[in-house]
Amino acid sequence: MQLKVLALPGDGIGTEVTREAVKVLRRVVEKFSHTLDLTEGLLGGIAIHKTGQPMPDETARLAGEADATLLGAVGLPEFDNAPPLQRPERGLLGIRKILGVYANLRPVRTYRSLIDSSPLKNERVEGTDMIIVRELTGGIYYGTPRGIEGSGDTERGTNTMTYTRSEIARIGRMAFHLATQRRKKVSSVDKSNVLETSQLWRKVMVEVAAGYPDVELEHVLVDNCAMQLVLNPRRFDIVVTENMFGDILSDEGAVIAGSIGMLPSASLGEKRPSGAFTGLYEPVHGSAPDIAGQDKANPLGAIGSVAAMLEYSFGLMEEAAAVNRAIETILDSGRVTADLKPKGASATTTQVGDAICEAL
Ligand code: IPM
Ligand code: MG
């Protein structure tokens, strides 16, 4: 198979983890006799520096032509005070929107060899295996009106949380579909005791659920969900929620896995004629400028995202499973970065990537 992939390394540790993820992708392609057509593009702070735009037109064009896009991370401290339109993050929101990748799948699970890396008690986190399905192209991240206007005491900031029935229904169908392949439970997270968007969300989820009689639906308020995630994470199978709640809860989920560096993600859009999904694949972690350029970052979230790409955008299940097995092998061998091994000798980003390739 020919794999046409766009890599957008982005900023900070994004470049380092993407380099290792691409190395692993090349190894998979070689081992399973595929071919790789890889292009690299600019997104985020680096794109602002080189072109003045967080998502240059050229990047949008390349993403449209690729079968799948692999992204590192965006964000640089020098843009912290820039207006929203000129921030690196705007590039990320832009690429998600133009690709139409409305469903962000963020699996959260524990690995036996990492169980002690979680600050939570082992018996609480052991056996956790959920997917947070985050709506990614709507809600308060994109709603208008937005902005800051006026001055003095009446200066006002505005954001708008808005969802249409069809936006809720399609993410709901994705969640229920995934649940049918797993433990058949959907936890829909909202704030329907306060927000109208959440009331509509709940109503539409109930309607979608009617089409999946074998799947159990529960509603969880977002504040309670934040608590349940650390009290009893095993109760969750599929967690489906709107954009900003999903952003917040998925970072909390990282505590269960032991390190945010471990979490991969797949952002999926419509199915193409081939049956494969349009997809954007990125680790959940950010650009971590404090450790950038030091060969310290954990590349396993990015490498796990390659596995997700092989599965969802190319339908290469065996190849995806091989990458996931290699990740387990490396975790068991203890050749891991410092975030997973605060004491004792840790491996560098490059060494972890090399070890995964060897295992493959
Ligand atoms: C994430 C990140 C992004 C988001 C930022 C960098 C815009 O936190 O992917 O979780 O909020 O979606
Ligand atoms: Mg986030």
mmCIF file with all atom_site columns, C-alpha atoms and ligand atoms in Angstrom, residues 74 89 92-93 96 106 134 136 141 243 247 250-251 282 284, ligand 1:
data_model
loop_
_atom_site.group_PDB
_atom_site.id
_atom_site.type_symbol
_atom_site.label_atom_id
_atom_site.label_alt_id
_atom_site.label_comp_id
_atom_site.label_asym_id
_atom_site.label_entity_id
_atom_site.label_seq_id
_atom_site.pdbx_PDB_ins_code
_atom_site.Cartn_x
_atom_site.Cartn_y
_atom_site.Cartn_z
_atom_site.occupancy
_atom_site.B_iso_or_equiv
_atom_site.pdbx_formal_charge
_atom_site.auth_seq_id
_atom_site.auth_comp_id
_atom_site.auth_asym_id
_atom_site.auth_atom_id
_atom_site.pdbx_PDB_model_num
ATOM   1  C CA . VAL A 1 74  ? 2.175   23.638 18.743 1.00 0.00 ? 74  VAL A CA 1
ATOM   2  C CA . GLU A 1 89  ? -2.735  27.299 18.745 1.00 0.00 ? 89  GLU A CA 1
ATOM   3  C CA . LEU A 1 92  ? -4.028  23.716 15.296 1.00 0.00 ? 92  LEU A CA 1
ATOM   4  C CA . LEU A 1 93  ? -7.675  24.785 15.464 1.00 0.00 ? 93  LEU A CA 1
ATOM   5  C CA . ARG A 1 96  ? -8.700  20.475 12.669 1.00 0.00 ? 96  ARG A CA 1
ATOM   6  C CA . ARG A 1 106 ? -8.069  9.816  23.294 1.00 0.00 ? 106 ARG A CA 1
ATOM   7  C CA . ARG A 1 134 ? -13.930 14.573 22.422 1.00 0.00 ? 134 ARG A CA 1
ATOM   8  C CA . LEU A 1 136 ? -13.246 18.638 18.194 1.00 0.00 ? 136 LEU A CA 1
ATOM   9  C CA . TYR A 1 141 ? -13.440 26.795 20.706 1.00 0.00 ? 141 TYR A CA 1
ATOM   10 C CA . ASN A 1 243 ? -14.735 20.116 22.975 1.00 0.00 ? 243 ASN A CA 1
ATOM   11 C CA . ASP A 1 247 ? -9.730  18.941 26.584 1.00 0.00 ? 247 ASP A CA 1
ATOM   12 C CA . SER A 1 250 ? -8.195  14.134 28.887 1.00 0.00 ? 250 SER A CA 1
ATOM   13 C CA . ASP A 1 251 ? -5.338  15.848 30.722 1.00 0.00 ? 251 ASP A CA 1
ATOM   14 C CA . GLU A 1 282 ? -1.226  13.832 17.411 1.00 0.00 ? 282 GLU A CA 1
ATOM   15 C CA . VAL A 1 284 ? -2.209  14.654 23.636 1.00 0.00 ? 284 VAL A CA 1
HETATM 16 C C1 . IPM B 2 .   ? -5.067  19.658 23.130 1.00 0.00 ? 1   IPM B C1 1
HETATM 17 C C2 . IPM B 2 .   ? -4.448  21.014 23.348 1.00 0.00 ? 1   IPM B C2 1
HETATM 18 C C3 . IPM B 2 .   ? -5.051  22.005 22.359 1.00 0.00 ? 1   IPM B C3 1
HETATM 19 C C4 . IPM B 2 .   ? -6.533  22.063 22.617 1.00 0.00 ? 1   IPM B C4 1
HETATM 20 C C5 . IPM B 2 .   ? -4.423  23.419 22.411 1.00 0.00 ? 1   IPM B C5 1
HETATM 21 C C6 . IPM B 2 .   ? -2.946  23.391 22.202 1.00 0.00 ? 1   IPM B C6 1
HETATM 22 C C7 . IPM B 2 .   ? -5.071  24.344 21.443 1.00 0.00 ? 1   IPM B C7 1
HETATM 23 O O1 . IPM B 2 .   ? -4.601  21.407 24.668 1.00 0.00 ? 1   IPM B O1 1
HETATM 24 O O2 . IPM B 2 .   ? -5.034  19.163 21.986 1.00 0.00 ? 1   IPM B O2 1
HETATM 25 O O3 . IPM B 2 .   ? -5.584  19.089 24.091 1.00 0.00 ? 1   IPM B O3 1
HETATM 26 O O4 . IPM B 2 .   ? -6.991  22.753 23.524 1.00 0.00 ? 1   IPM B O4 1
HETATM 27 O O5 . IPM B 2 .   ? -7.270  21.398 21.877 1.00 0.00 ? 1   IPM B O5 1
#
